[in-house]
Coordinates of C-alpha atoms and ligand atoms in Angstrom, one line a residue:
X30 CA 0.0 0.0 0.0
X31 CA 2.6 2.2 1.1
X32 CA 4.8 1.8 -2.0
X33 CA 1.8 1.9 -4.3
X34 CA 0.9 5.8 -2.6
X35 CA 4.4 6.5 -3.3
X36 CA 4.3 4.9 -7.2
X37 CA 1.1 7.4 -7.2
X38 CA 3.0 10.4 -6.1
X39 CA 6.0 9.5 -8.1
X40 CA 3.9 9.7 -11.3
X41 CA 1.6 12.6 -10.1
X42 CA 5.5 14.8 -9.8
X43 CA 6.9 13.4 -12.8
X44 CA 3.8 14.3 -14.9
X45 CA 4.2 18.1 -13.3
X46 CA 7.9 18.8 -13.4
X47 CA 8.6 20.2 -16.4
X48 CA 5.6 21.7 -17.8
X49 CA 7.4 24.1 -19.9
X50 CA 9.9 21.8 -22.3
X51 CA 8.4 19.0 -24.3
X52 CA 11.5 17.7 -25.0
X53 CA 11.3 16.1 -21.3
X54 CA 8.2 15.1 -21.5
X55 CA 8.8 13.2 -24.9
X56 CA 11.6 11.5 -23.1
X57 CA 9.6 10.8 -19.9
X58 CA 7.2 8.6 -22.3
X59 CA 10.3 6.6 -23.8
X60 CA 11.5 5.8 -20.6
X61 CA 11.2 2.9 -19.2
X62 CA 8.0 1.8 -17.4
X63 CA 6.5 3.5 -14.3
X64 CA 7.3 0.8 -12.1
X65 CA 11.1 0.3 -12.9
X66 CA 11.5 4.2 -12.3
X67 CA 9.6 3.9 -8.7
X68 CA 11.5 0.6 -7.8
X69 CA 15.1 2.8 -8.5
X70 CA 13.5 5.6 -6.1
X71 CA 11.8 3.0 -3.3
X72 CA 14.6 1.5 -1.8
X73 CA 16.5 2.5 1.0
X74 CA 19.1 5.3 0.5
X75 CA 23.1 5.4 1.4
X76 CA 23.4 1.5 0.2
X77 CA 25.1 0.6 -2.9
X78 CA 22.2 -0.7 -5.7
X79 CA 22.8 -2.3 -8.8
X80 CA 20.7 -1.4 -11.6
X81 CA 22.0 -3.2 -14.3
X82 CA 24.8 -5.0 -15.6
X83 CA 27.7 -5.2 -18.3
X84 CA 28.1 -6.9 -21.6
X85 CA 30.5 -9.6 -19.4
X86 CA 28.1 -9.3 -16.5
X87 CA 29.4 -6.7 -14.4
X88 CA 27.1 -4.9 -11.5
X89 CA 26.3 -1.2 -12.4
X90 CA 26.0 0.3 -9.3
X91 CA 24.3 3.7 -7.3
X92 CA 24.2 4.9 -4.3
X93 CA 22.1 7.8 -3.1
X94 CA 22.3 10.3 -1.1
X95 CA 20.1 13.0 0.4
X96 CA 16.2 13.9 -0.1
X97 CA 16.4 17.3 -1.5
X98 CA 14.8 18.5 -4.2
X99 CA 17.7 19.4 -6.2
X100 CA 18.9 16.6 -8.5
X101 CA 21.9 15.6 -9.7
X102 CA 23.8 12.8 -11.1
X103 CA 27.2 12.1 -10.8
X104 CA 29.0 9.4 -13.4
X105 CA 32.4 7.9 -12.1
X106 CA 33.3 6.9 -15.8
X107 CA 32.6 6.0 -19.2
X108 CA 35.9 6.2 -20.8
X109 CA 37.6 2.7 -19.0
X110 CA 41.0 3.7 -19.7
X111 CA 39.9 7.1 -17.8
X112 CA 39.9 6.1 -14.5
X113 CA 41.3 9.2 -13.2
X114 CA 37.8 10.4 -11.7
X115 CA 37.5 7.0 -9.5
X116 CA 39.1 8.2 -6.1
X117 CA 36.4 11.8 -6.4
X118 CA 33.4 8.7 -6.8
X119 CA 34.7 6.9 -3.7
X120 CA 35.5 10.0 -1.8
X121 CA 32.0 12.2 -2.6
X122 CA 29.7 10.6 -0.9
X123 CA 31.5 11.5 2.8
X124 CA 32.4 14.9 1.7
X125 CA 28.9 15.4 0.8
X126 CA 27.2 14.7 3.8
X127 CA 29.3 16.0 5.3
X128 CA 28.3 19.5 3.7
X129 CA 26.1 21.4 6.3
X130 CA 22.6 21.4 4.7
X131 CA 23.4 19.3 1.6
X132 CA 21.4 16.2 2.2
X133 CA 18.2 18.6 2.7
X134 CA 18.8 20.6 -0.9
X135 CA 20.6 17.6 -2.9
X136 CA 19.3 14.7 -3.7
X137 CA 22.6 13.4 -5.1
X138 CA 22.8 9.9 -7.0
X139 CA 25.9 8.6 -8.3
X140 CA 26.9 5.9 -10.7
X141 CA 29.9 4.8 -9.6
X142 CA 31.4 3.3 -13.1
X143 CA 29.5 3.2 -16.3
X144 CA 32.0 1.2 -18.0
X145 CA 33.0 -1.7 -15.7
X146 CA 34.1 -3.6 -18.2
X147 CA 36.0 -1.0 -20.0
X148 CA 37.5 -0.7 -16.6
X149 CA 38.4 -4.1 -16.1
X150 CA 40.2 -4.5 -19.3
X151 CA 41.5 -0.4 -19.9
X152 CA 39.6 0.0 -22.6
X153 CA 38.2 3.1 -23.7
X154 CA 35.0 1.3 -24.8
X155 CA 33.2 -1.7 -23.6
X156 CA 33.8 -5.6 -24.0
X157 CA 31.9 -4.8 -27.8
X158 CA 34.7 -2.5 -28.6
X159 CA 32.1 -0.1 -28.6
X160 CA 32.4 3.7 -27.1
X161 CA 29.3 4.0 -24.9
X162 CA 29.9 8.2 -25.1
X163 CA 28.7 7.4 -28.9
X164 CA 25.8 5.6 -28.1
X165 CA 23.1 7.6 -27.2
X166 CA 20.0 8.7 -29.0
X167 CA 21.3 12.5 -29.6
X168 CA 20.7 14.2 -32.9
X169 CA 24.0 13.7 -33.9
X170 CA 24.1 9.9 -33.8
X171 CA 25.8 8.2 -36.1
X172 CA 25.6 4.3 -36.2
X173 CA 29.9 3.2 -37.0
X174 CA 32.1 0.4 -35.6
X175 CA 32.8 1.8 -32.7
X176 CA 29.7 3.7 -32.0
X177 CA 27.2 0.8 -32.0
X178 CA 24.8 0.0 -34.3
X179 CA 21.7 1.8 -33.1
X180 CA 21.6 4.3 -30.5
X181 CA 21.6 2.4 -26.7
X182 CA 22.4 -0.8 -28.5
X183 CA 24.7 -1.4 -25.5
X184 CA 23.6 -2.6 -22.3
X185 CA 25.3 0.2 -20.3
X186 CA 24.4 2.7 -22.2
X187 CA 20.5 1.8 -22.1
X188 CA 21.1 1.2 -17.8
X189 CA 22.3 5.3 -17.5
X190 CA 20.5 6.7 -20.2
X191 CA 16.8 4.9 -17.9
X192 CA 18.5 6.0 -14.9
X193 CA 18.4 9.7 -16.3
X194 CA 15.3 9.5 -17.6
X195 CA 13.6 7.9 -14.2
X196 CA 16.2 11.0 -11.9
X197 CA 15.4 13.4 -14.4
X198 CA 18.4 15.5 -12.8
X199 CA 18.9 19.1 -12.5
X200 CA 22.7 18.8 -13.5
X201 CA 24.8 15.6 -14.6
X202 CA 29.0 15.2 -14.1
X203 CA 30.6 12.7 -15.9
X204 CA 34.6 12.2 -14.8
X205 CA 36.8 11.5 -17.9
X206 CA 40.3 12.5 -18.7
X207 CA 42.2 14.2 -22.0
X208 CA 45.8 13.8 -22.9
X209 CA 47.9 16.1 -21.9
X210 CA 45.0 18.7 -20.6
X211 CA 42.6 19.2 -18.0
X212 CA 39.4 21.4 -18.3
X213 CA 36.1 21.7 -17.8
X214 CA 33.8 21.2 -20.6
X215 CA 29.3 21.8 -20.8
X216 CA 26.7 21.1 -22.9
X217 CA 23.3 22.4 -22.6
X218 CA 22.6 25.4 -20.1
X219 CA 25.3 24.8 -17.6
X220 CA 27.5 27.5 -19.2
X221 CA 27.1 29.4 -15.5
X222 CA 28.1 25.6 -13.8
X223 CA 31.1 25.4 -15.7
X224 CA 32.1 29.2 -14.5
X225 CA 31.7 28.0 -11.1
X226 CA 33.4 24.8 -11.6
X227 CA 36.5 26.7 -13.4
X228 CA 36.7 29.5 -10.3
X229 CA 36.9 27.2 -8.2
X230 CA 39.0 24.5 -9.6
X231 CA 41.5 26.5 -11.9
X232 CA 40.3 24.1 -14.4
X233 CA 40.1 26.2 -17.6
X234 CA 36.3 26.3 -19.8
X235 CA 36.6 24.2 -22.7
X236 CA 33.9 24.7 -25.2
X237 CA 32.4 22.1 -26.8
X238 CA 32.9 23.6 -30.5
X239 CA 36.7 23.6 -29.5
X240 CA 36.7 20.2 -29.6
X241 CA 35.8 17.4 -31.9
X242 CA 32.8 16.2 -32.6
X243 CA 31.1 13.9 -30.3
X244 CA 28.4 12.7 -32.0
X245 CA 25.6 10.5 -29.9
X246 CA 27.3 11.3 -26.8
X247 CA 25.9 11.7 -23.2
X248 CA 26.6 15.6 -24.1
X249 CA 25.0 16.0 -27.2
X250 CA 21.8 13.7 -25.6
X251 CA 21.6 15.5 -22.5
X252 CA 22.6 18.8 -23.3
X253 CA 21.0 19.1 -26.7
X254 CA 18.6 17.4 -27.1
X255 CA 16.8 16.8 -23.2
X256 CA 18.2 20.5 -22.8
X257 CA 19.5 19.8 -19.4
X258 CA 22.7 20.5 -18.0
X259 CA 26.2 18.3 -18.2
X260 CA 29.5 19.1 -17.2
X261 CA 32.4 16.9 -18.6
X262 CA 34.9 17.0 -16.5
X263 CA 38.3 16.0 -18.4
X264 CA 41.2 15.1 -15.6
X265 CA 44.6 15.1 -17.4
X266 CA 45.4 11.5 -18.0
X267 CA 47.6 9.9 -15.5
X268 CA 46.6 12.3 -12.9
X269 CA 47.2 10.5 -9.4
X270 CA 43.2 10.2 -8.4
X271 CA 43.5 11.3 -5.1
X272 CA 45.1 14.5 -6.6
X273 CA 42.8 15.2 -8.8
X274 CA 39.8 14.6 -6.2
X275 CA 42.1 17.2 -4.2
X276 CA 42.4 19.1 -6.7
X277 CA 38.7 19.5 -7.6
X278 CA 37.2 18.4 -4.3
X279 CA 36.1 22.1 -4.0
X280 CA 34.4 22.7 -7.4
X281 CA 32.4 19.2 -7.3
X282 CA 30.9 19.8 -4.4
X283 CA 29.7 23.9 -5.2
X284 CA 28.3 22.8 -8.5
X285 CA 26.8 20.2 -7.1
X286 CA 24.9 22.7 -4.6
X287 CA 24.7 25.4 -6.9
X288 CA 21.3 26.6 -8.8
Ligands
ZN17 ZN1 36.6 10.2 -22.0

């Protein structure tokens, strides 16, 4: 009874959230069914969940934290041969709770490693060869070797891209890192994020036209077309990871609270 008030409720807000950007609400009727989005929000917070698994079987796992009503989403990595950002995913979840007020305005959920088995085996893509950060029903999709033959073709790409569409967050991070470089890069409208993140990280602003194109990636789906905010946050590659938490520790945590 109690879960089916709270499927009720869940449905009732989801309906009302974004009344002003179809876009959303065209996404919110692809996503997966009501009940798979309610049983990702139902159970207990601050535990590791698995929500899905690899190619090779590996868990794909969240944890939330907080109740607030801001949302966001933070993605330890996509890029398996980027695992720079893993020491920031192990090490956020203290440092935000430990943030005075955060659990109240945050609802914070983070997907610790989209890629395990890119992970597992330094890959840049997954155990199909195939770059999940090309696999994502953008405008700019392109079917290709590497990119998958359809848009969420891969099993870990459709896992985040239902997550996002059941969270429906206010801002997504997704840890990667860049040869040679380090900066912080947005799609969507999260230019303002991306100031905050740079002021407070020295991390320079890399736009995305200064870079090649990314066609089908998380950036072009969530920041072009769902029209939602998402930092890419490019480490330099062979950063130690418990620098580069250090190193960003501040920034993460003030975008992450930010409007
Ligand atoms: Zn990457």
């Amino acid at each position: 009874m109690r879960a089916a008030l709270l499927a009720a409720f869940l449905l009732v807000g989801c309906v009302g959230f974004h009344p002003r950007d179809p876009e959303w609400r065209r996404a919110k009727s692809a996503a997966p069914d009501a009940t798979d989005a309610t049983a990702v929000r139902v159970l207990p917070r601050s535990q590791w969940q698995v929500i899905g698994s690899s190619v090779e079987g590996r868990p794909l796992r969240v944890l939330r934290l907080g109740q607030g009503p801001r949302r966001v989403l933070w993605v330890g990595g996509i890029h398996g041969d980027e695992r720079e950002g893993a020491f920031a995913t192990a090490e956020l979840p203290r440092a935000f709770a430990a943030l005075p007020g955060a659990l109240e305005a945050v609802t914070l959920t983070i997907l610790e490693d989209a890629n395990p088995d890119g992970s597992q085996h330094n890959t840049r893509g997954n155990a199909n060869g195939i770059d999940l950060n090309r696999n994502y029903p953008a405008n700019n999709y392109l079917p290709g070797d590497s990119r998958g033959e359809f848009p969420l073709d891969q099993p870990e790409a459709k896992v985040l891209h239902d997550l996002v569409l059941a969270e429906r967050p206010h801002l997504v991070i997704v840890a990667h890192s860049w040869r040679k470089d380090h900066f912080i890069n947005f799609d969507g409208p999260a230019e303002h994020l991306a100031e905050l993140f740079s002021a407070r990280s020295g991390f320079r602003l890399k736009r995305s036209d200064k870079i090649a194109p990314t066609p089908g990636s998380l950036g072009s789906w969530i920041g072009h077309k769902l029209k939602q905010p998402i930092l890419t946050l490019e480490y330099e590659r062979g950063t130690d990871p418990r620098s580069a938490w250090m190193d960003t520790r501040q920034a993460i945590l003030a975008v992450i609270l930010a409007e």
